[in-house]
């Protein structure tokens, strides 16, 4: 079994969910896996050693404060929805969880980033479609009936 920080770093790099380790004293990213960085258009080497402020990650500047306030108050963050800016400037939506961790002998936080951008896009499209269908029924000047074709039920 691989132990210590090297073993943890190997697990982080192999994970299929985005994982980042942030030093609590200054917010510096000390570890980031390719799953996280590729979703944002960066390489791990381009974000490690920088802060989320330096890479202009959060679309809403208040998100970082809300995240850290929750972490300090509760000792963890569980699936907080955050909207971030990718390297190209597009927005992506993630569910972010954070837990305390000691890494390299320093107090850190491990952040798990679940990309839900496509799920949110599909949800929005479905909602828009339902609103259009509802408006069509409400504004129709003739009667409309919905029939289940296989059973011919109304």
PDB file of C-alpha atoms in Angstrom:
ATOM      1  CA  UNK A   1       0.000   0.000   0.000  1.00  0.00           C
ATOM      2  CA  UNK A   2       1.267   3.450  -0.907  1.00  0.00           C
ATOM      3  CA  UNK A   3       1.232   5.769   2.124  1.00  0.00           C
ATOM      4  CA  UNK A   4       1.435   9.414   3.090  1.00  0.00           C
ATOM      5  CA  UNK A   5       1.006  12.433   0.872  1.00  0.00           C
ATOM      6  CA  UNK A   6       2.443  10.631  -2.171  1.00  0.00           C
ATOM      7  CA  UNK A   7      -0.226   7.939  -1.896  1.00  0.00           C
ATOM      8  CA  UNK A   8      -2.976  10.500  -1.452  1.00  0.00           C
ATOM      9  CA  UNK A   9      -1.687  12.500  -4.425  1.00  0.00           C
ATOM     10  CA  UNK A  10      -1.731   9.336  -6.561  1.00  0.00           C
ATOM     11  CA  UNK A  11      -5.351   8.654  -5.581  1.00  0.00           C
ATOM     12  CA  UNK A  12      -6.315  12.259  -6.346  1.00  0.00           C
ATOM     13  CA  UNK A  13      -4.698  12.111  -9.798  1.00  0.00           C
ATOM     14  CA  UNK A  14      -6.474   8.834 -10.633  1.00  0.00           C
ATOM     15  CA  UNK A  15      -9.965   9.933  -9.544  1.00  0.00           C
ATOM     16  CA  UNK A  16     -12.708  10.374 -12.120  1.00  0.00           C
ATOM     17  CA  UNK A  17     -14.226  13.264 -10.168  1.00  0.00           C
ATOM     18  CA  UNK A  18     -12.486  16.627  -9.962  1.00  0.00           C
ATOM     19  CA  UNK A  19     -10.354  16.901  -6.823  1.00  0.00           C
ATOM     20  CA  UNK A  20      -8.355  19.862  -5.551  1.00  0.00           C
ATOM     21  CA  UNK A  21      -6.354  20.269  -2.337  1.00  0.00           C
ATOM     22  CA  UNK A  22      -6.283  23.861  -1.085  1.00  0.00           C
ATOM     23  CA  UNK A  23      -3.941  25.165   1.621  1.00  0.00           C
ATOM     24  CA  UNK A  24      -6.136  26.815   4.246  1.00  0.00           C
ATOM     25  CA  UNK A  25      -3.659  29.527   5.248  1.00  0.00           C
ATOM     26  CA  UNK A  26      -3.604  31.257   1.853  1.00  0.00           C
ATOM     27  CA  UNK A  27      -6.026  29.442  -0.486  1.00  0.00           C
ATOM     28  CA  UNK A  28      -3.187  28.115  -2.655  1.00  0.00           C
ATOM     29  CA  UNK A  29      -4.020  25.040  -4.738  1.00  0.00           C
ATOM     30  CA  UNK A  30      -1.396  22.458  -3.754  1.00  0.00           C
ATOM     31  CA  UNK A  31      -2.832  19.541  -5.726  1.00  0.00           C
ATOM     32  CA  UNK A  32      -5.351  19.303  -8.578  1.00  0.00           C
ATOM     33  CA  UNK A  33      -6.238  16.388 -10.779  1.00  0.00           C
ATOM     34  CA  UNK A  34      -6.696  16.346 -14.545  1.00  0.00           C
ATOM     35  CA  UNK A  35     -10.440  15.664 -14.201  1.00  0.00           C
ATOM     36  CA  UNK A  36     -10.869  19.042 -12.499  1.00  0.00           C
ATOM     37  CA  UNK A  37      -8.457  21.007 -14.669  1.00  0.00           C
ATOM     38  CA  UNK A  38      -9.529  19.580 -18.030  1.00  0.00           C
ATOM     39  CA  UNK A  39     -13.178  20.444 -17.277  1.00  0.00           C
ATOM     40  CA  UNK A  40     -11.993  24.040 -16.895  1.00  0.00           C
ATOM     41  CA  UNK A  41      -9.541  24.080 -19.808  1.00  0.00           C
ATOM     42  CA  UNK A  42      -6.357  24.166 -17.714  1.00  0.00           C
ATOM     43  CA  UNK A  43      -3.580  21.689 -16.996  1.00  0.00           C
ATOM     44  CA  UNK A  44      -2.735  20.755 -13.404  1.00  0.00           C
ATOM     45  CA  UNK A  45       0.614  22.567 -13.710  1.00  0.00           C
ATOM     46  CA  UNK A  46      -1.186  25.791 -14.632  1.00  0.00           C
ATOM     47  CA  UNK A  47      -3.335  25.875 -11.477  1.00  0.00           C
ATOM     48  CA  UNK A  48      -1.138  24.268  -8.814  1.00  0.00           C
ATOM     49  CA  UNK A  49       0.623  27.024  -6.895  1.00  0.00           C
ATOM     50  CA  UNK A  50      -2.102  29.571  -7.660  1.00  0.00           C
ATOM     51  CA  UNK A  51      -5.312  30.574  -5.906  1.00  0.00           C
ATOM     52  CA  UNK A  52      -8.856  30.517  -7.261  1.00  0.00           C
ATOM     53  CA  UNK A  53      -8.712  34.332  -7.202  1.00  0.00           C
ATOM     54  CA  UNK A  54      -5.604  34.315  -9.422  1.00  0.00           C
ATOM     55  CA  UNK A  55      -7.262  32.077 -12.003  1.00  0.00           C
ATOM     56  CA  UNK A  56     -10.529  34.082 -11.718  1.00  0.00           C
ATOM     57  CA  UNK A  57     -12.494  30.903 -11.081  1.00  0.00           C
ATOM     58  CA  UNK A  58     -15.791  32.025  -9.548  1.00  0.00           C
ATOM     59  CA  UNK A  59     -18.261  33.915 -11.742  1.00  0.00           C
ATOM     60  CA  UNK A  60     -19.789  35.571  -8.665  1.00  0.00           C
ATOM     61  CA  UNK A  61     -17.042  36.927  -6.398  1.00  0.00           C
ATOM     62  CA  UNK A  62     -19.300  36.276  -3.388  1.00  0.00           C
ATOM     63  CA  UNK A  63     -19.221  32.519  -4.072  1.00  0.00           C
ATOM     64  CA  UNK A  64     -15.728  32.115  -2.608  1.00  0.00           C
ATOM     65  CA  UNK A  65     -16.736  33.936   0.584  1.00  0.00           C
ATOM     66  CA  UNK A  66     -19.943  31.903   0.909  1.00  0.00           C
ATOM     67  CA  UNK A  67     -17.946  28.700   0.390  1.00  0.00           C
ATOM     68  CA  UNK A  68     -15.307  29.546   3.000  1.00  0.00           C
ATOM     69  CA  UNK A  69     -17.887  30.906   5.467  1.00  0.00           C
ATOM     70  CA  UNK A  70     -19.791  27.609   5.257  1.00  0.00           C
ATOM     71  CA  UNK A  71     -16.556  25.635   5.645  1.00  0.00           C
ATOM     72  CA  UNK A  72     -15.494  27.623   8.729  1.00  0.00           C
ATOM     73  CA  UNK A  73     -18.967  27.437  10.311  1.00  0.00           C
ATOM     74  CA  UNK A  74     -19.761  23.770   9.608  1.00  0.00           C
ATOM     75  CA  UNK A  75     -16.294  22.264   9.223  1.00  0.00           C
ATOM     76  CA  UNK A  76     -17.262  21.031   5.760  1.00  0.00           C
ATOM     77  CA  UNK A  77     -19.220  21.929   2.647  1.00  0.00           C
ATOM     78  CA  UNK A  78     -21.616  19.406   1.104  1.00  0.00           C
ATOM     79  CA  UNK A  79     -22.674  19.713  -2.546  1.00  0.00           C
ATOM     80  CA  UNK A  80     -22.837  23.501  -2.771  1.00  0.00           C
ATOM     81  CA  UNK A  81     -23.762  24.541  -6.300  1.00  0.00           C
ATOM     82  CA  UNK A  82     -21.205  26.942  -7.756  1.00  0.00           C
ATOM     83  CA  UNK A  83     -20.845  28.552 -11.169  1.00  0.00           C
ATOM     84  CA  UNK A  84     -17.284  28.913 -12.352  1.00  0.00           C
ATOM     85  CA  UNK A  85     -15.494  30.481 -15.282  1.00  0.00           C
ATOM     86  CA  UNK A  86     -13.497  28.196 -17.548  1.00  0.00           C
ATOM     87  CA  UNK A  87     -10.233  29.262 -19.108  1.00  0.00           C
ATOM     88  CA  UNK A  88     -12.095  30.184 -22.305  1.00  0.00           C
ATOM     89  CA  UNK A  89     -14.559  32.343 -20.343  1.00  0.00           C
ATOM     90  CA  UNK A  90     -17.597  30.059 -20.597  1.00  0.00           C
ATOM     91  CA  UNK A  91     -19.508  29.170 -17.442  1.00  0.00           C
ATOM     92  CA  UNK A  92     -19.758  25.716 -15.898  1.00  0.00           C
ATOM     93  CA  UNK A  93     -21.822  24.490 -12.956  1.00  0.00           C
ATOM     94  CA  UNK A  94     -20.394  22.216 -10.276  1.00  0.00           C
ATOM     95  CA  UNK A  95     -21.536  20.679  -7.023  1.00  0.00           C
ATOM     96  CA  UNK A  96     -18.669  21.329  -4.622  1.00  0.00           C
ATOM     97  CA  UNK A  97     -17.929  19.462  -1.399  1.00  0.00           C
ATOM     98  CA  UNK A  98     -15.022  20.319   0.913  1.00  0.00           C
ATOM     99  CA  UNK A  99     -13.562  18.538   3.921  1.00  0.00           C
ATOM    100  CA  UNK A 100     -10.569  19.297   6.152  1.00  0.00           C
ATOM    101  CA  UNK A 101      -7.319  17.467   5.422  1.00  0.00           C
ATOM    102  CA  UNK A 102      -3.669  17.636   6.459  1.00  0.00           C
ATOM    103  CA  UNK A 103      -1.462  17.566   3.371  1.00  0.00           C
ATOM    104  CA  UNK A 104       2.267  18.170   3.361  1.00  0.00           C
ATOM    105  CA  UNK A 105       2.039  18.693   7.123  1.00  0.00           C
ATOM    106  CA  UNK A 106      -0.203  21.730   6.612  1.00  0.00           C
ATOM    107  CA  UNK A 107      -3.909  22.310   7.269  1.00  0.00           C
ATOM    108  CA  UNK A 108      -5.698  22.020   3.949  1.00  0.00           C
ATOM    109  CA  UNK A 109      -9.105  21.267   2.520  1.00  0.00           C
ATOM    110  CA  UNK A 110      -9.868  18.662  -0.099  1.00  0.00           C
ATOM    111  CA  UNK A 111     -12.519  19.828  -2.554  1.00  0.00           C
ATOM    112  CA  UNK A 112     -14.550  17.421  -4.677  1.00  0.00           C
ATOM    113  CA  UNK A 113     -15.920  18.977  -7.872  1.00  0.00           C
ATOM    114  CA  UNK A 114     -18.865  17.264  -9.602  1.00  0.00           C
ATOM    115  CA  UNK A 115     -19.553  18.773 -13.029  1.00  0.00           C
ATOM    116  CA  UNK A 116     -23.331  19.169 -13.455  1.00  0.00           C
ATOM    117  CA  UNK A 117     -23.198  21.653 -16.332  1.00  0.00           C
ATOM    118  CA  UNK A 118     -24.918  19.347 -18.814  1.00  0.00           C
ATOM    119  CA  UNK A 119     -27.563  18.281 -16.282  1.00  0.00           C
ATOM    120  CA  UNK A 120     -28.439  21.923 -15.577  1.00  0.00           C
ATOM    121  CA  UNK A 121     -28.566  22.676 -19.334  1.00  0.00           C
ATOM    122  CA  UNK A 122     -30.963  19.769 -19.959  1.00  0.00           C
ATOM    123  CA  UNK A 123     -33.099  20.786 -16.944  1.00  0.00           C
ATOM    124  CA  UNK A 124     -33.379  24.338 -18.303  1.00  0.00           C
ATOM    125  CA  UNK A 125     -34.321  23.078 -21.786  1.00  0.00           C
ATOM    126  CA  UNK A 126     -36.972  20.768 -20.322  1.00  0.00           C
ATOM    127  CA  UNK A 127     -38.433  23.582 -18.227  1.00  0.00           C
ATOM    128  CA  UNK A 128     -38.570  25.864 -21.271  1.00  0.00           C
ATOM    129  CA  UNK A 129     -40.278  23.143 -23.320  1.00  0.00           C
ATOM    130  CA  UNK A 130     -42.860  22.546 -20.570  1.00  0.00           C
ATOM    131  CA  UNK A 131     -43.557  26.296 -20.325  1.00  0.00           C
ATOM    132  CA  UNK A 132     -44.055  26.517 -24.101  1.00  0.00           C
ATOM    133  CA  UNK A 133     -46.423  23.546 -24.093  1.00  0.00           C
ATOM    134  CA  UNK A 134     -48.376  24.971 -21.146  1.00  0.00           C
ATOM    135  CA  UNK A 135     -48.686  28.347 -22.895  1.00  0.00           C
ATOM    136  CA  UNK A 136     -49.870  26.643 -26.082  1.00  0.00           C
ATOM    137  CA  UNK A 137     -52.668  24.859 -24.200  1.00  0.00           C
ATOM    138  CA  UNK A 138     -53.657  27.950 -22.215  1.00  0.00           C
ATOM    139  CA  UNK A 139     -53.729  30.270 -25.225  1.00  0.00           C
ATOM    140  CA  UNK A 140     -55.365  27.900 -27.693  1.00  0.00           C
ATOM    141  CA  UNK A 141     -58.699  29.194 -29.010  1.00  0.00           C
ATOM    142  CA  UNK A 142     -59.871  25.657 -29.778  1.00  0.00           C
ATOM    143  CA  UNK A 143     -60.230  22.576 -27.622  1.00  0.00           C
ATOM    144  CA  UNK A 144     -57.171  20.357 -27.349  1.00  0.00           C
ATOM    145  CA  UNK A 145     -57.274  16.740 -26.263  1.00  0.00           C
ATOM    146  CA  UNK A 146     -54.335  14.545 -25.387  1.00  0.00           C
ATOM    147  CA  UNK A 147     -54.738  10.921 -26.472  1.00  0.00           C
ATOM    148  CA  UNK A 148     -52.599   7.955 -25.485  1.00  0.00           C
ATOM    149  CA  UNK A 149     -52.249   6.262 -28.880  1.00  0.00           C
ATOM    150  CA  UNK A 150     -51.744   2.587 -27.883  1.00  0.00           C
ATOM    151  CA  UNK A 151     -54.805   2.466 -25.609  1.00  0.00           C
ATOM    152  CA  UNK A 152     -56.806   5.294 -27.233  1.00  0.00           C
ATOM    153  CA  UNK A 153     -57.406   6.744 -23.769  1.00  0.00           C
ATOM    154  CA  UNK A 154     -58.116  10.434 -23.309  1.00  0.00           C
TER     155      UNK A 154
END
